[in-house]
PDB file of C-alpha atoms in Angstrom:
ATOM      1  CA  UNK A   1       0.000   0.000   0.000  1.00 54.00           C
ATOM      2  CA  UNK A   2       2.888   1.960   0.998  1.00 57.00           C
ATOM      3  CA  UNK A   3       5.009   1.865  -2.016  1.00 59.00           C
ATOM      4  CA  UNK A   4       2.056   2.585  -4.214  1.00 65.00           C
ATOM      5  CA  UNK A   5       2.129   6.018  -2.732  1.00 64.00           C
ATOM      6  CA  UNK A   6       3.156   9.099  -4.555  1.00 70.00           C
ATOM      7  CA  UNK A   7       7.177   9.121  -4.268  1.00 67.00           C
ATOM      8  CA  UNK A   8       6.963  12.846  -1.809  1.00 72.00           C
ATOM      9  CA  UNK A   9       3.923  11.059  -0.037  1.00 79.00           C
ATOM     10  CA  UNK A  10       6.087   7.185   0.081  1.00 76.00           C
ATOM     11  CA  UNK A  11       9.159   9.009   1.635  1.00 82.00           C
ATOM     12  CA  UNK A  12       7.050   9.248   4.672  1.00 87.00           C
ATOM     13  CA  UNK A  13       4.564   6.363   4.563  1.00 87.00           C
ATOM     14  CA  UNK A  14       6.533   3.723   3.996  1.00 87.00           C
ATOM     15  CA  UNK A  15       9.233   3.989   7.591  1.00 92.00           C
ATOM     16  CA  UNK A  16       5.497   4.775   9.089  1.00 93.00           C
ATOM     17  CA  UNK A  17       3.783   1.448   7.683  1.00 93.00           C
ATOM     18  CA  UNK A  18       7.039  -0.307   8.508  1.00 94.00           C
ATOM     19  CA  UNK A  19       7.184   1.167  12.361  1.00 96.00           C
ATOM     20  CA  UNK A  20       3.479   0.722  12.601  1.00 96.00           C
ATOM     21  CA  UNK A  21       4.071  -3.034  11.279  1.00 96.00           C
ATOM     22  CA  UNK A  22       6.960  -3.785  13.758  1.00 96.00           C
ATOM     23  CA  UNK A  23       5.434  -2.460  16.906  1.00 97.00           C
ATOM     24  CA  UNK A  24       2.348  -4.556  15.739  1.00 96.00           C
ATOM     25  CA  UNK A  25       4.950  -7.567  15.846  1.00 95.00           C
ATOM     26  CA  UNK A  26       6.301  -6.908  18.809  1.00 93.00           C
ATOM     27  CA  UNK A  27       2.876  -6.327  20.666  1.00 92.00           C
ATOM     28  CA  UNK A  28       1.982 -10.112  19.313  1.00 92.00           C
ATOM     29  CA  UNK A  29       5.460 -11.527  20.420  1.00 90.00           C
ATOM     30  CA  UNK A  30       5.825 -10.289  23.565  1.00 87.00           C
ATOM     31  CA  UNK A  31       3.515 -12.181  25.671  1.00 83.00           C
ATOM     32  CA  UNK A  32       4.806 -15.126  23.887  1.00 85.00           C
ATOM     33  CA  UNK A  33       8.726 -14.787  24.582  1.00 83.00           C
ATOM     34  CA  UNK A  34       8.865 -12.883  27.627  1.00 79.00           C
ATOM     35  CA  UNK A  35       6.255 -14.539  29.711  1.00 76.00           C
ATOM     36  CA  UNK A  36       5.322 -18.192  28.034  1.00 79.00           C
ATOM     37  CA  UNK A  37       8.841 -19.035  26.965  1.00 77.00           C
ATOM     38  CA  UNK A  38      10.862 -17.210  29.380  1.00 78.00           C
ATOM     39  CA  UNK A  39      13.509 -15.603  26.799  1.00 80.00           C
ATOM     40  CA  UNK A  40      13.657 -12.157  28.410  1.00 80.00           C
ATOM     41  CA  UNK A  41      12.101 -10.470  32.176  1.00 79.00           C
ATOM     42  CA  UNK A  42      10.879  -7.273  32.416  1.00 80.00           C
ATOM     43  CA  UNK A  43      12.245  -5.347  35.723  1.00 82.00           C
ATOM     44  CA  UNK A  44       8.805  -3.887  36.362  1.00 81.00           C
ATOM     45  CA  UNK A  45       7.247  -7.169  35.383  1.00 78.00           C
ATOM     46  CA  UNK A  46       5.779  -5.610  32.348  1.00 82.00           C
ATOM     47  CA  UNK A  47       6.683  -4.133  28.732  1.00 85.00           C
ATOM     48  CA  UNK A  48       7.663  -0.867  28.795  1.00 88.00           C
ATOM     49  CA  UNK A  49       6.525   1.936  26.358  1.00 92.00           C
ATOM     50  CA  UNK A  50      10.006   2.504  25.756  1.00 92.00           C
ATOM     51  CA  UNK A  51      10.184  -1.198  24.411  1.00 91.00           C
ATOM     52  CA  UNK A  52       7.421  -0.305  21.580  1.00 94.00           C
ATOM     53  CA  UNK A  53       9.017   3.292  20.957  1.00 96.00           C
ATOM     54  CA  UNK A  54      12.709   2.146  19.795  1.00 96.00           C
ATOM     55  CA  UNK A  55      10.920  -0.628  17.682  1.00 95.00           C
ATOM     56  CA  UNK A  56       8.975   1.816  16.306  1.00 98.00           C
ATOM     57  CA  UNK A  57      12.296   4.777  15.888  1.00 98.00           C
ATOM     58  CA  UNK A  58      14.826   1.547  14.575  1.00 97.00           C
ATOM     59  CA  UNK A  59      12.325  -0.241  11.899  1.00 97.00           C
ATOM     60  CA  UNK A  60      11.220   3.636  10.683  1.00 96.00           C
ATOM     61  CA  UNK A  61      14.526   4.560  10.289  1.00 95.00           C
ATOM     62  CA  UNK A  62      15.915   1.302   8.785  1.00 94.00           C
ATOM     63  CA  UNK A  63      12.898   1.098   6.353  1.00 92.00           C
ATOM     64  CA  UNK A  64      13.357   5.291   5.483  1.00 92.00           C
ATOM     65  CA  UNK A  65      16.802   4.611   4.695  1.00 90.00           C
ATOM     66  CA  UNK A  66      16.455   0.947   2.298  1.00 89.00           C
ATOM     67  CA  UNK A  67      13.988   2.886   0.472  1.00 83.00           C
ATOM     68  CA  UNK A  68      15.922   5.841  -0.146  1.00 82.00           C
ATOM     69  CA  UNK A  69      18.545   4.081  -1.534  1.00 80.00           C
ATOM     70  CA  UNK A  70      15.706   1.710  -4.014  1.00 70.00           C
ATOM     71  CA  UNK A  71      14.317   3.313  -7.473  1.00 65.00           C
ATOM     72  CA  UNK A  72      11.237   1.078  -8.123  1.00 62.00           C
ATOM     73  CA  UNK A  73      11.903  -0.139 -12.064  1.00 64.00           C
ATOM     74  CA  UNK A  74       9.043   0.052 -14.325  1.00 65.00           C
ATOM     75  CA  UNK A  75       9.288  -2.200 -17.406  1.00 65.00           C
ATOM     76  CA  UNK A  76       6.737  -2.991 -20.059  1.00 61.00           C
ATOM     77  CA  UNK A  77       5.857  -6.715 -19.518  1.00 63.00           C
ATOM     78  CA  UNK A  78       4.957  -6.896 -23.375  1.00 67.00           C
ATOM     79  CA  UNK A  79       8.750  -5.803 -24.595  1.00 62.00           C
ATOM     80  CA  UNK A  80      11.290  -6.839 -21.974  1.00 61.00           C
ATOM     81  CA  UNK A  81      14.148  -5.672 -22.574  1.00 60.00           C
ATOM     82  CA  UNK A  82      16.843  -8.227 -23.617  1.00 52.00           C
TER      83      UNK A  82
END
């Protein structure tokens, strides 16, 4: 949905889908691997918003700078080029 965006309006959407889309993860995981498989503890006993937050800053900025550096290719499916 993201990348179909106009290429000013992309620049922004696409680290915010991505962040949006990790934090997402990370709500779903959590539960899972800190307090059904025991991989991590929380020292208040609980996730803190700072958790979600750099999830949200680190995929945004990883996602702002892979796309910065990607020019989509258009070709004409009827004459590839050879």
């Amino acid at each position: 949905l993201a990348l179909h965006a106009p290429q000013g309006l992309r620049r922004i959407a696409v680290p915010l889908f991505t962040g949006t889309l990790m934090v997402g993860l990370d709500i779903v995981m959590e539960p899972v691997a800190a307090f059904m498989k025991d991989y991590w503890l929380w020292e208040a006993g609980s996730v803190p918003l700072s958790n979600y937050a750099s999830w949200f800053l680190l995929s945004a900025l990883v996602a702002a700078v892979l796309d910065a550096g990607f020019t989509p290719v258009r070709r004409n499916m009827l004459y590839p080029r050879q």
